[in-house]
Structure formats: C-alpha cells, structure tokens
Amino acid sequence: MKIESHLAQIGSIKEPVTGAVSFPIYQSTAFRHPQLGQSTGFDYARTKSPTRSVLEEAAAKLESGDAGFACSSGMAALQTIFALFSQGDHLIVSLDLYGGTYRLLERIMSRFGVTASYVDTNDLDGINELYQPNTKAVLIETPTNPLMMITDIERVASWAKAKGLLTIVDNTLLTPFFQRPIELGADIVIHSATKYLGGHNDVLAGLIVTKGKELSEQMAFLHNSIGAVLGPQDSWLLMRGMKTLALRMERHQYNATKISEYLQTHPAVEEVYYPALPHHPNYDIQNKQSSGNTGIFSFRLKDARYIEPILRHVKLIAFAESLGGVESLMTYPAVQTHADIPEEIRRQIGVDDRLLRFSVGIEHVDDLIGDLEQALAAAKQEIGEE
Ligand SMILES: Cc1ncc(COP(=O)(O)O)c(C=O)c1O
C-alpha cells in the first residue's frame, strides 16, 4: 500500500469487538489481569495503552522504523531521546536549530554533563572537525527551522555509522509523507507532532520512531521510566489529524511554493529561504532525499521597519508562534521561537531582526497573497518608503 492509504486507514481495522472504524479512546489507566501471571498485553497506561499503541504502530510503519513512542510534546520526545546519553557524552547538532532544542541541550542537558557542538550538518568536514572520542550521536534538523538549510541525511548517516554514532533526525517539517530518514540510514526519527502530523493547531504531541531491536527496547525502557507519554484523548486527536496528512501536505506545498515565488519578486523582500526554489543552495539534495517540500519558509525584508507593521496589518494570516497547521501563521523568530539562542549566534546564522517565518496554511492561495500584498503595502505607506 502507498503511504496515503496507510494514513487514511490508521486504526480503522484494529478494533475487534465492535468493528468501530474510528479506533476508540480507551480512557483507562489500569487493565485487569485474567489471572495471576497473565496479561491482556496492557497492564498500566504509562507502559502501554490501547489508543496510544495504535498511534505508535502507525508512526513506526509510516517512518519505516521498528517501534514508535508517543510523547506529551516534541520536547518530551527530545528529552526521552537525550536520556540515552550519559555524563561526559557529546553530540554534534545542526547549527540552525529549533530554539527549544537548543535550550534543552544548553540549559538542562549541559547540567548533566552532556555537551553539544553546533555546525552546518551538511558540511561533513565541519562535522569531522567536531568529532571527539566521546561523541555519541549526530542530531539533524532538515530542513532547519527557520532558515531551511538542508542536510544530506544519507551522507551524514553513513559517516556516523562508520564512527559508531547514532543519527537522529528531527523530521517535523517534512513528515514521513515527504521524507523518511530511516530509509536513508538514520536510527531515530523525532517529531513535534504538534505541527504537520496533528495539523490543526489543537494537539500538543511528540513522536519517536526507532530502528533496530536493541535501540527500540532501550527507548521503550526510557519512555516508560520517564513517563512523558501521550494521553488517550490526544493520541486519538493526533491519529484523526494524521488521516488527512497527505492532502494537507500537498496543499501546504502548493501554497508555499506560489507564495514564495510571489515574495521573491516583491521589492521590499531581500531573500526567500525555501528549498523548493531552484536558487536554494541545496535544491538538488532536497529533491534527491525528499518527495516534496514543507509548507513553511522564511523571508528577509530589506528594511527591519517593515516587520512591525506587517505583523499588525495581516488579517487572514495570524501573528502566532507555531507551524504546520491548516491555518496560516506568521512568526518573528528573533523574538519568539529562537529568542533563547544567544544574539551573536542568531546573527551568525542569519536569524536576525529582518527575518519572518511563514507557516503557510491550506487557505486559498489567492487570499493569502492578497493578505500579504495589502500588509506589505500598508507597511510601506507607514514607513514612508518611496
Ligand atoms: C523542529 C521542531 N522540533 C521540536 C519542536 C518541539 O515540539 P513541541 O512544541 O511539540 O514540544 C518544535 C516546536 O516548534 C520544532 O519546530
């Protein structure tokens, strides 16, 4: 079956008692044992819970992994993964990184003696230079958020494998509909399922998918021991969202491509960062490893004075801090999602005060372009530009 069919059918043939097409929400934390020494397969909901299990099996299948783990948020998923590491371990991490992941590494994991070095993970020489005998893993975001830098997953994963390191890929922006890192050699995939997988800005969730028996068993132990698991209602909501992932991603991609092309020619815009545009430096790698493009991109205005009035004048597009939902959202990374990254690092990578990130929703593309056009025109008038 193709991925569209797997997605549409999540959970629909799993309920043996009533034949319910929508898998039920099992709101129970305890499960009766038939007799001493026997189990239905479910004992206590932190370890395993029926609605969550259906979601976890679907996640593993979609990402071509062996086991899936649903967590209470993307950050909970990352924290569970980082618990694989011990004091003295070192990680190599994508430079242009989600601010929350940077904060978790620098303000929390560092206190437990786990250190991280940051580099453009598409630069294999740069990665090599950072390698230390205590390096245990490479953590890649591709595309990165917000600058849409691309890493050749296969190349880095094969380098990591040769060194005995784990490759972890944050696949939040592309989802398994467009990119499956495990098929390219990654060991672990992590998602902020709050974003495209959920898709409706209404459920906070994280997913981990692992490849290999030993790693899957280790992750099951950590998932249960740490306990940042997803509840049954949110598991159901996430599955409901995932059923329409294919349709949504296609529309997100279509809209984002059209709007990025429009912005690229706008006189107030200096640069558009979107891997679907042929001038993107890693356009070829993106096409090789992914079957499509995400629905978010960033763009830099020529003048920082545009930012405030644009955010005030957009009407259909909401000035809000998330991505991947059906509703279009615009974010100012320097003061919102990436505020926890020190200013000099932000400037070095290009997350500056002229950069906006646009999570393009599934509204009609003409309405979105119309909204941007009027906001840019109003901003231009306010700042008195010729
Ligand atoms: C790429 C990426 N990874 C992880 C996270 C964290 O996920 P959550 O907000 O679900 O905890 C985010 C959140 O924005 C993200 O964009």
Coordinates of C-alpha atoms and ligand atoms in Angstrom, one line a residue:
M1 CA 0.0 0.0 0.0
K2 CA 1.0 3.6 -0.6
I3 CA 1.5 6.0 2.3
E4 CA -1.8 7.8 1.5
S5 CA -3.7 4.6 2.2
H6 CA -1.8 3.8 5.4
L7 CA -2.6 7.3 6.6
A8 CA -6.3 7.2 5.8
Q9 CA -6.7 3.8 7.4
I10 CA -4.8 4.5 10.7
G11 CA -6.6 2.4 13.4
S12 CA -9.6 1.6 11.3
I13 CA -9.2 -2.2 11.2
K14 CA -7.8 -2.5 14.7
E15 CA -10.9 -2.7 16.9
P16 CA -12.0 -6.3 17.0
V17 CA -15.0 -6.2 19.4
T18 CA -17.4 -3.7 17.7
G19 CA -15.6 -3.1 14.3
A20 CA -15.5 0.6 15.0
V21 CA -13.9 2.3 12.0
S22 CA -12.6 5.1 14.2
F23 CA -10.4 3.5 16.9
P24 CA -11.9 4.2 20.3
I25 CA -10.4 6.3 23.1
Y26 CA -9.6 3.8 25.9
Q27 CA -9.7 6.1 28.9
S28 CA -8.3 3.6 31.4
T29 CA -5.0 3.7 33.2
A30 CA -5.4 0.1 34.7
F31 CA -6.1 -3.1 32.9
R32 CA -7.5 -6.2 34.7
H33 CA -5.3 -9.4 34.6
P34 CA -7.2 -12.5 33.6
Q35 CA -5.3 -14.5 36.2
L36 CA -2.0 -14.5 38.1
G37 CA 0.9 -14.4 35.7
Q38 CA -1.4 -13.4 32.7
S39 CA -1.8 -10.1 30.9
T40 CA -4.0 -8.8 28.1
G41 CA -0.9 -7.1 26.8
F42 CA -1.9 -4.0 28.7
D43 CA -1.2 -3.5 32.4
Y44 CA -0.7 0.1 33.3
A45 CA -1.2 3.0 30.9
R46 CA 2.2 4.6 31.2
T47 CA 3.8 1.5 29.9
K48 CA 1.3 0.7 27.2
S49 CA -2.2 2.0 26.4
P50 CA -4.5 0.8 23.6
T51 CA -5.3 4.1 21.8
R52 CA -1.7 5.2 22.1
S53 CA -0.4 1.8 20.8
V54 CA -2.4 2.1 17.6
L55 CA -0.8 5.5 17.0
E56 CA 2.7 4.2 17.9
E57 CA 2.3 1.3 15.5
A58 CA 1.2 3.7 12.7
A59 CA 4.1 6.0 13.4
A60 CA 6.6 3.2 13.2
K61 CA 5.1 1.9 9.9
L62 CA 5.0 5.4 8.3
E63 CA 8.6 6.1 9.2
S64 CA 9.8 2.6 8.2
G65 CA 11.0 2.0 11.8
D66 CA 10.6 -0.8 14.2
A67 CA 8.9 0.9 17.1
G68 CA 7.0 4.2 17.8
F69 CA 6.7 6.1 21.0
A70 CA 4.1 8.8 21.6
C71 CA 5.1 11.6 23.9
S72 CA 3.3 14.5 25.6
S73 CA 5.2 17.0 23.3
G74 CA 8.0 17.3 20.8
M75 CA 10.3 18.5 23.7
A76 CA 9.3 15.5 25.8
A77 CA 10.3 13.3 22.9
L78 CA 13.7 15.0 22.6
Q79 CA 14.2 14.7 26.4
T80 CA 13.4 11.0 26.2
I81 CA 15.9 10.6 23.4
F82 CA 18.6 12.6 25.2
A83 CA 18.2 10.2 28.2
L84 CA 20.1 7.7 26.0
F85 CA 23.2 9.7 26.8
S86 CA 25.3 9.8 30.0
Q87 CA 27.6 12.3 31.7
G88 CA 30.6 13.0 29.5
D89 CA 28.8 12.2 26.2
H90 CA 29.0 14.7 23.3
L91 CA 26.6 15.4 20.5
I92 CA 27.0 17.1 17.1
V93 CA 24.0 19.1 16.3
S94 CA 22.6 21.2 13.4
L95 CA 23.5 24.9 13.8
D96 CA 20.2 26.4 12.8
L97 CA 18.2 24.6 15.3
Y98 CA 14.7 24.9 16.9
G99 CA 15.3 27.2 19.9
G100 CA 13.7 24.9 22.4
T101 CA 16.0 22.0 21.4
Y102 CA 19.0 24.4 21.8
R103 CA 17.6 25.5 25.3
L104 CA 17.2 21.8 26.4
L105 CA 20.7 21.0 25.4
E106 CA 22.4 24.1 26.7
R107 CA 20.4 24.8 29.9
I108 CA 19.4 21.3 31.0
M109 CA 21.4 18.5 29.4
S110 CA 24.6 20.5 30.0
R111 CA 24.0 20.3 33.8
F112 CA 24.0 16.6 33.4
G113 CA 27.4 16.7 31.6
V114 CA 26.1 16.0 28.1
T115 CA 27.6 18.6 25.8
A116 CA 26.7 19.6 22.2
S117 CA 28.6 21.3 19.4
Y118 CA 26.8 23.1 16.6
V119 CA 27.6 23.0 12.9
D120 CA 26.0 23.1 9.4
T121 CA 25.4 19.4 9.4
N122 CA 25.6 19.4 5.6
D123 CA 29.3 20.2 6.0
L124 CA 31.0 16.8 6.5
D125 CA 34.4 18.4 7.1
G126 CA 32.9 20.6 9.8
I127 CA 31.3 17.6 11.4
N128 CA 34.6 15.7 11.3
E129 CA 36.4 18.5 13.0
L130 CA 33.9 18.5 15.9
Y131 CA 34.2 14.7 16.3
Q132 CA 35.6 13.7 19.7
P133 CA 36.2 10.2 21.2
N134 CA 33.1 10.8 23.4
T135 CA 30.8 11.8 20.6
K136 CA 27.7 9.6 20.6
A137 CA 25.3 11.0 18.1
V138 CA 24.5 13.5 15.3
L139 CA 21.2 15.3 15.6
I140 CA 20.0 16.8 12.3
E141 CA 17.1 19.1 11.5
T142 CA 16.5 19.1 7.8
P143 CA 15.1 21.5 6.6
T144 CA 16.2 23.6 9.5
N145 CA 13.8 25.9 11.2
P146 CA 13.7 28.8 10.3
L147 CA 16.5 29.1 7.6
M148 CA 15.6 26.0 5.6
M149 CA 19.1 24.6 5.5
I150 CA 19.2 21.1 4.1
T151 CA 21.4 18.2 5.2
D152 CA 22.2 15.2 3.1
I153 CA 20.9 12.6 5.5
E154 CA 22.4 9.5 3.7
R155 CA 25.9 11.1 3.6
V156 CA 25.9 12.0 7.3
A157 CA 24.3 8.8 8.5
S158 CA 26.9 6.7 6.7
W159 CA 29.7 8.8 8.2
A160 CA 28.1 8.4 11.6
K161 CA 27.6 4.7 11.2
A162 CA 31.3 4.2 10.3
K163 CA 32.2 6.0 13.6
G164 CA 29.7 4.0 15.6
L165 CA 27.4 7.0 16.3
L166 CA 23.6 7.3 16.2
T167 CA 21.9 9.5 13.6
I168 CA 18.9 11.3 15.0
V169 CA 16.7 13.3 12.6
D170 CA 14.0 15.8 13.5
N171 CA 11.5 15.2 10.7
T172 CA 8.9 17.7 11.9
L173 CA 8.9 19.9 8.9
L174 CA 8.6 17.3 6.1
T175 CA 6.8 14.4 7.9
P176 CA 7.0 10.8 6.6
F177 CA 4.8 11.9 3.7
F178 CA 7.7 13.7 2.1
Q179 CA 10.8 12.3 3.8
R180 CA 11.7 9.1 5.6
P181 CA 15.1 9.5 7.3
I182 CA 15.3 5.8 8.5
E183 CA 15.2 4.7 4.9
L184 CA 18.3 7.0 4.4
G185 CA 20.2 5.4 7.3
A186 CA 19.0 7.3 10.4
D187 CA 18.5 5.4 13.6
I188 CA 16.0 7.6 15.3
V189 CA 13.3 10.0 14.0
I190 CA 11.7 12.6 16.2
H191 CA 8.6 14.7 15.5
S192 CA 6.9 17.6 17.1
A193 CA 3.6 16.0 16.1
T194 CA 2.0 19.3 17.3
K195 CA 2.9 20.5 13.8
Y196 CA 2.0 18.9 10.5
L197 CA 1.1 15.4 11.8
G198 CA -1.6 16.8 14.1
G199 CA -2.2 19.6 11.6
H200 CA -4.9 21.6 13.2
N201 CA -3.2 23.6 15.9
D202 CA -5.1 21.7 18.6
V203 CA -3.0 18.9 20.0
L204 CA 0.5 19.1 21.6
A205 CA 2.4 15.8 21.0
G206 CA 5.7 14.3 20.1
L207 CA 6.7 11.1 18.4
I208 CA 9.8 9.0 18.4
V209 CA 10.5 6.2 15.9
T210 CA 13.5 3.8 16.3
K211 CA 15.2 1.4 14.0
G212 CA 16.7 -1.8 15.4
K213 CA 15.7 -4.2 18.3
E214 CA 18.2 -3.0 20.9
L215 CA 17.6 0.7 20.4
S216 CA 13.8 0.1 20.4
E217 CA 14.0 -1.8 23.6
Q218 CA 16.2 0.9 25.2
M219 CA 13.7 3.6 24.1
A220 CA 10.7 1.6 25.4
F221 CA 12.5 1.5 28.8
L222 CA 13.2 5.3 28.8
H223 CA 9.7 6.1 27.5
N224 CA 8.1 4.1 30.4
S225 CA 10.7 5.2 33.0
I226 CA 10.5 8.9 32.2
G227 CA 6.7 8.8 31.7
A228 CA 6.2 11.8 29.4
V229 CA 3.7 9.8 27.4
L230 CA 0.7 11.0 25.3
G231 CA -2.8 10.5 26.8
P232 CA -5.5 8.6 25.1
Q233 CA -7.6 11.6 24.0
D234 CA -4.6 13.4 22.5
S235 CA -3.5 10.1 20.8
W236 CA -6.9 9.9 19.2
L237 CA -6.8 13.5 18.1
L238 CA -3.4 13.1 16.6
M239 CA -4.5 10.0 14.6
R240 CA -7.5 11.9 13.4
G241 CA -5.2 14.6 12.1
M242 CA -2.8 12.2 10.5
K243 CA -5.5 10.6 8.4
T244 CA -5.6 13.7 6.2
L245 CA -1.8 14.3 6.2
A246 CA -1.3 13.6 2.5
L247 CA -3.9 16.0 1.3
R248 CA -2.8 18.7 3.7
M249 CA 0.9 18.4 2.8
E250 CA 0.2 18.6 -0.9
R251 CA -1.8 21.8 -0.4
H252 CA 0.8 23.3 2.1
Q253 CA 3.5 22.7 -0.5
Y254 CA 1.4 24.1 -3.4
N255 CA 0.6 27.3 -1.5
A256 CA 4.1 27.8 -0.1
T257 CA 5.6 27.4 -3.5
K258 CA 3.3 30.0 -5.1
I259 CA 3.7 32.5 -2.2
S260 CA 7.5 32.2 -2.0
E261 CA 7.6 32.8 -5.8
Y262 CA 5.4 35.9 -5.3
L263 CA 7.6 37.2 -2.4
Q264 CA 10.8 36.6 -4.3
T265 CA 9.8 39.3 -6.8
H266 CA 8.5 41.8 -4.2
P267 CA 10.6 44.9 -4.0
A268 CA 10.5 45.0 -0.2
V269 CA 11.9 41.4 0.1
E270 CA 15.6 40.8 0.1
E271 CA 15.7 37.0 0.2
V272 CA 13.3 34.0 0.4
Y273 CA 14.5 30.8 2.1
Y274 CA 12.6 27.8 0.6
P275 CA 14.1 24.6 -0.7
A276 CA 11.5 24.3 -3.5
L277 CA 13.0 27.4 -5.2
P278 CA 15.7 26.4 -7.7
H279 CA 18.2 29.0 -6.4
H280 CA 18.2 27.3 -3.0
P281 CA 21.8 26.1 -2.4
N282 CA 20.7 22.6 -1.6
Y283 CA 17.9 22.3 -4.0
D284 CA 19.4 19.1 -5.5
I285 CA 19.9 17.3 -2.2
Q286 CA 16.4 18.2 -1.2
N287 CA 15.0 16.7 -4.4
K288 CA 17.1 13.6 -4.0
Q289 CA 16.1 12.7 -0.5
S290 CA 12.5 14.0 -0.2
S291 CA 9.5 13.7 -2.5
G292 CA 8.2 17.2 -1.7
N293 CA 8.6 20.4 0.3
T294 CA 7.3 21.6 3.6
G295 CA 4.7 24.4 3.9
I296 CA 7.0 26.8 5.8
F297 CA 9.6 29.2 4.6
S298 CA 11.3 32.3 5.8
F299 CA 11.9 35.6 4.1
R300 CA 14.1 38.6 4.9
L301 CA 12.9 42.1 4.4
K302 CA 15.3 44.7 3.1
D303 CA 14.3 47.0 6.0
A304 CA 13.6 46.0 9.6
R305 CA 11.0 48.8 9.8
Y306 CA 8.6 46.6 7.7
I307 CA 8.4 43.9 10.4
E308 CA 6.1 45.5 13.0
P309 CA 3.5 47.0 10.5
I310 CA 3.4 43.7 8.5
L311 CA 2.6 41.7 11.6
R312 CA -0.1 44.3 12.6
H313 CA -1.7 44.5 9.2
V314 CA -2.0 40.8 8.3
K315 CA -5.7 39.8 8.6
L316 CA -6.2 36.3 7.4
I317 CA -2.7 35.3 8.4
A318 CA -2.3 35.2 12.2
F319 CA 0.8 36.5 14.0
A320 CA 1.3 33.4 16.2
E321 CA 4.0 31.0 17.3
S322 CA 3.7 27.6 15.8
L323 CA 3.7 26.0 12.4
G324 CA 2.2 23.1 10.4
G325 CA -1.5 23.7 11.0
V326 CA -4.2 24.3 8.4
E327 CA -4.4 28.0 9.5
S328 CA -1.6 30.3 8.2
L329 CA 0.7 31.7 10.9
M330 CA 3.5 34.2 10.8
T331 CA 6.3 34.2 13.3
Y332 CA 9.1 36.6 14.1
P333 CA 11.8 34.0 15.1
A334 CA 14.3 36.5 16.6
V335 CA 11.9 37.4 19.4
Q336 CA 9.7 34.3 19.5
T337 CA 10.8 30.7 18.6
H338 CA 14.5 31.5 18.7
A339 CA 14.7 34.0 21.5
D340 CA 16.7 31.5 23.6
I341 CA 19.5 31.4 21.2
P342 CA 22.2 34.0 22.0
E343 CA 22.1 37.0 19.7
E344 CA 25.5 36.6 18.3
I345 CA 24.8 33.0 17.3
R346 CA 21.4 34.1 15.8
R347 CA 23.1 36.8 13.8
Q348 CA 25.9 34.4 12.7
I349 CA 23.4 32.0 11.2
G350 CA 21.0 34.7 9.9
V351 CA 18.1 34.7 12.3
D352 CA 18.1 38.5 12.5
D353 CA 15.6 41.3 13.1
R354 CA 14.6 41.4 9.4
L355 CA 13.5 37.7 9.2
L356 CA 9.9 36.4 9.2
R357 CA 8.8 32.8 9.1
F358 CA 5.6 31.9 7.4
S359 CA 3.8 28.7 8.1
V360 CA 1.5 28.6 5.0
G361 CA -1.9 27.1 5.7
I362 CA -4.4 25.4 3.4
E363 CA -6.5 28.5 2.7
H364 CA -6.9 29.6 -0.9
V365 CA -3.5 30.8 -2.2
D366 CA -5.1 34.0 -3.8
D367 CA -6.5 35.1 -0.4
L368 CA -3.1 34.5 1.3
I369 CA -1.2 36.5 -1.4
G370 CA -3.9 39.2 -1.2
D371 CA -3.4 39.5 2.5
L372 CA 0.4 39.7 2.2
E373 CA 0.0 42.3 -0.6
Q374 CA -2.2 44.6 1.5
A375 CA 0.0 44.2 4.6
L376 CA 3.2 45.0 2.7
A377 CA 1.5 48.0 1.0
A378 CA 0.3 49.3 4.4
A379 CA 3.7 48.8 5.9
K380 CA 5.3 50.7 3.0
Q381 CA 3.0 53.6 3.4
E382 CA 3.6 53.8 7.2
I383 CA 7.3 53.8 7.0
G384 CA 7.0 56.4 4.2
E385 CA 9.1 54.5 1.6
E386 CA 9.2 55.6 -2.0
Ligands
LIG1 C1 11.6 21.3 14.6 C2 11.0 21.3 15.9 N1 11.3 20.3 16.8 C3 10.8 20.2 18.0 C4 9.9 21.1 18.5 C5 9.3 21.0 19.9 O1 8.0 20.5 19.8 P1 6.8 20.8 20.8 O2 6.5 22.3 20.7 O3 5.7 19.9 20.3 O4 7.2 20.4 22.2 C6 9.5 22.2 17.6 C7 8.5 23.2 18.1 O5 8.3 24.2 17.5 C8 10.0 22.2 16.3 O6 9.7 23.2 15.5

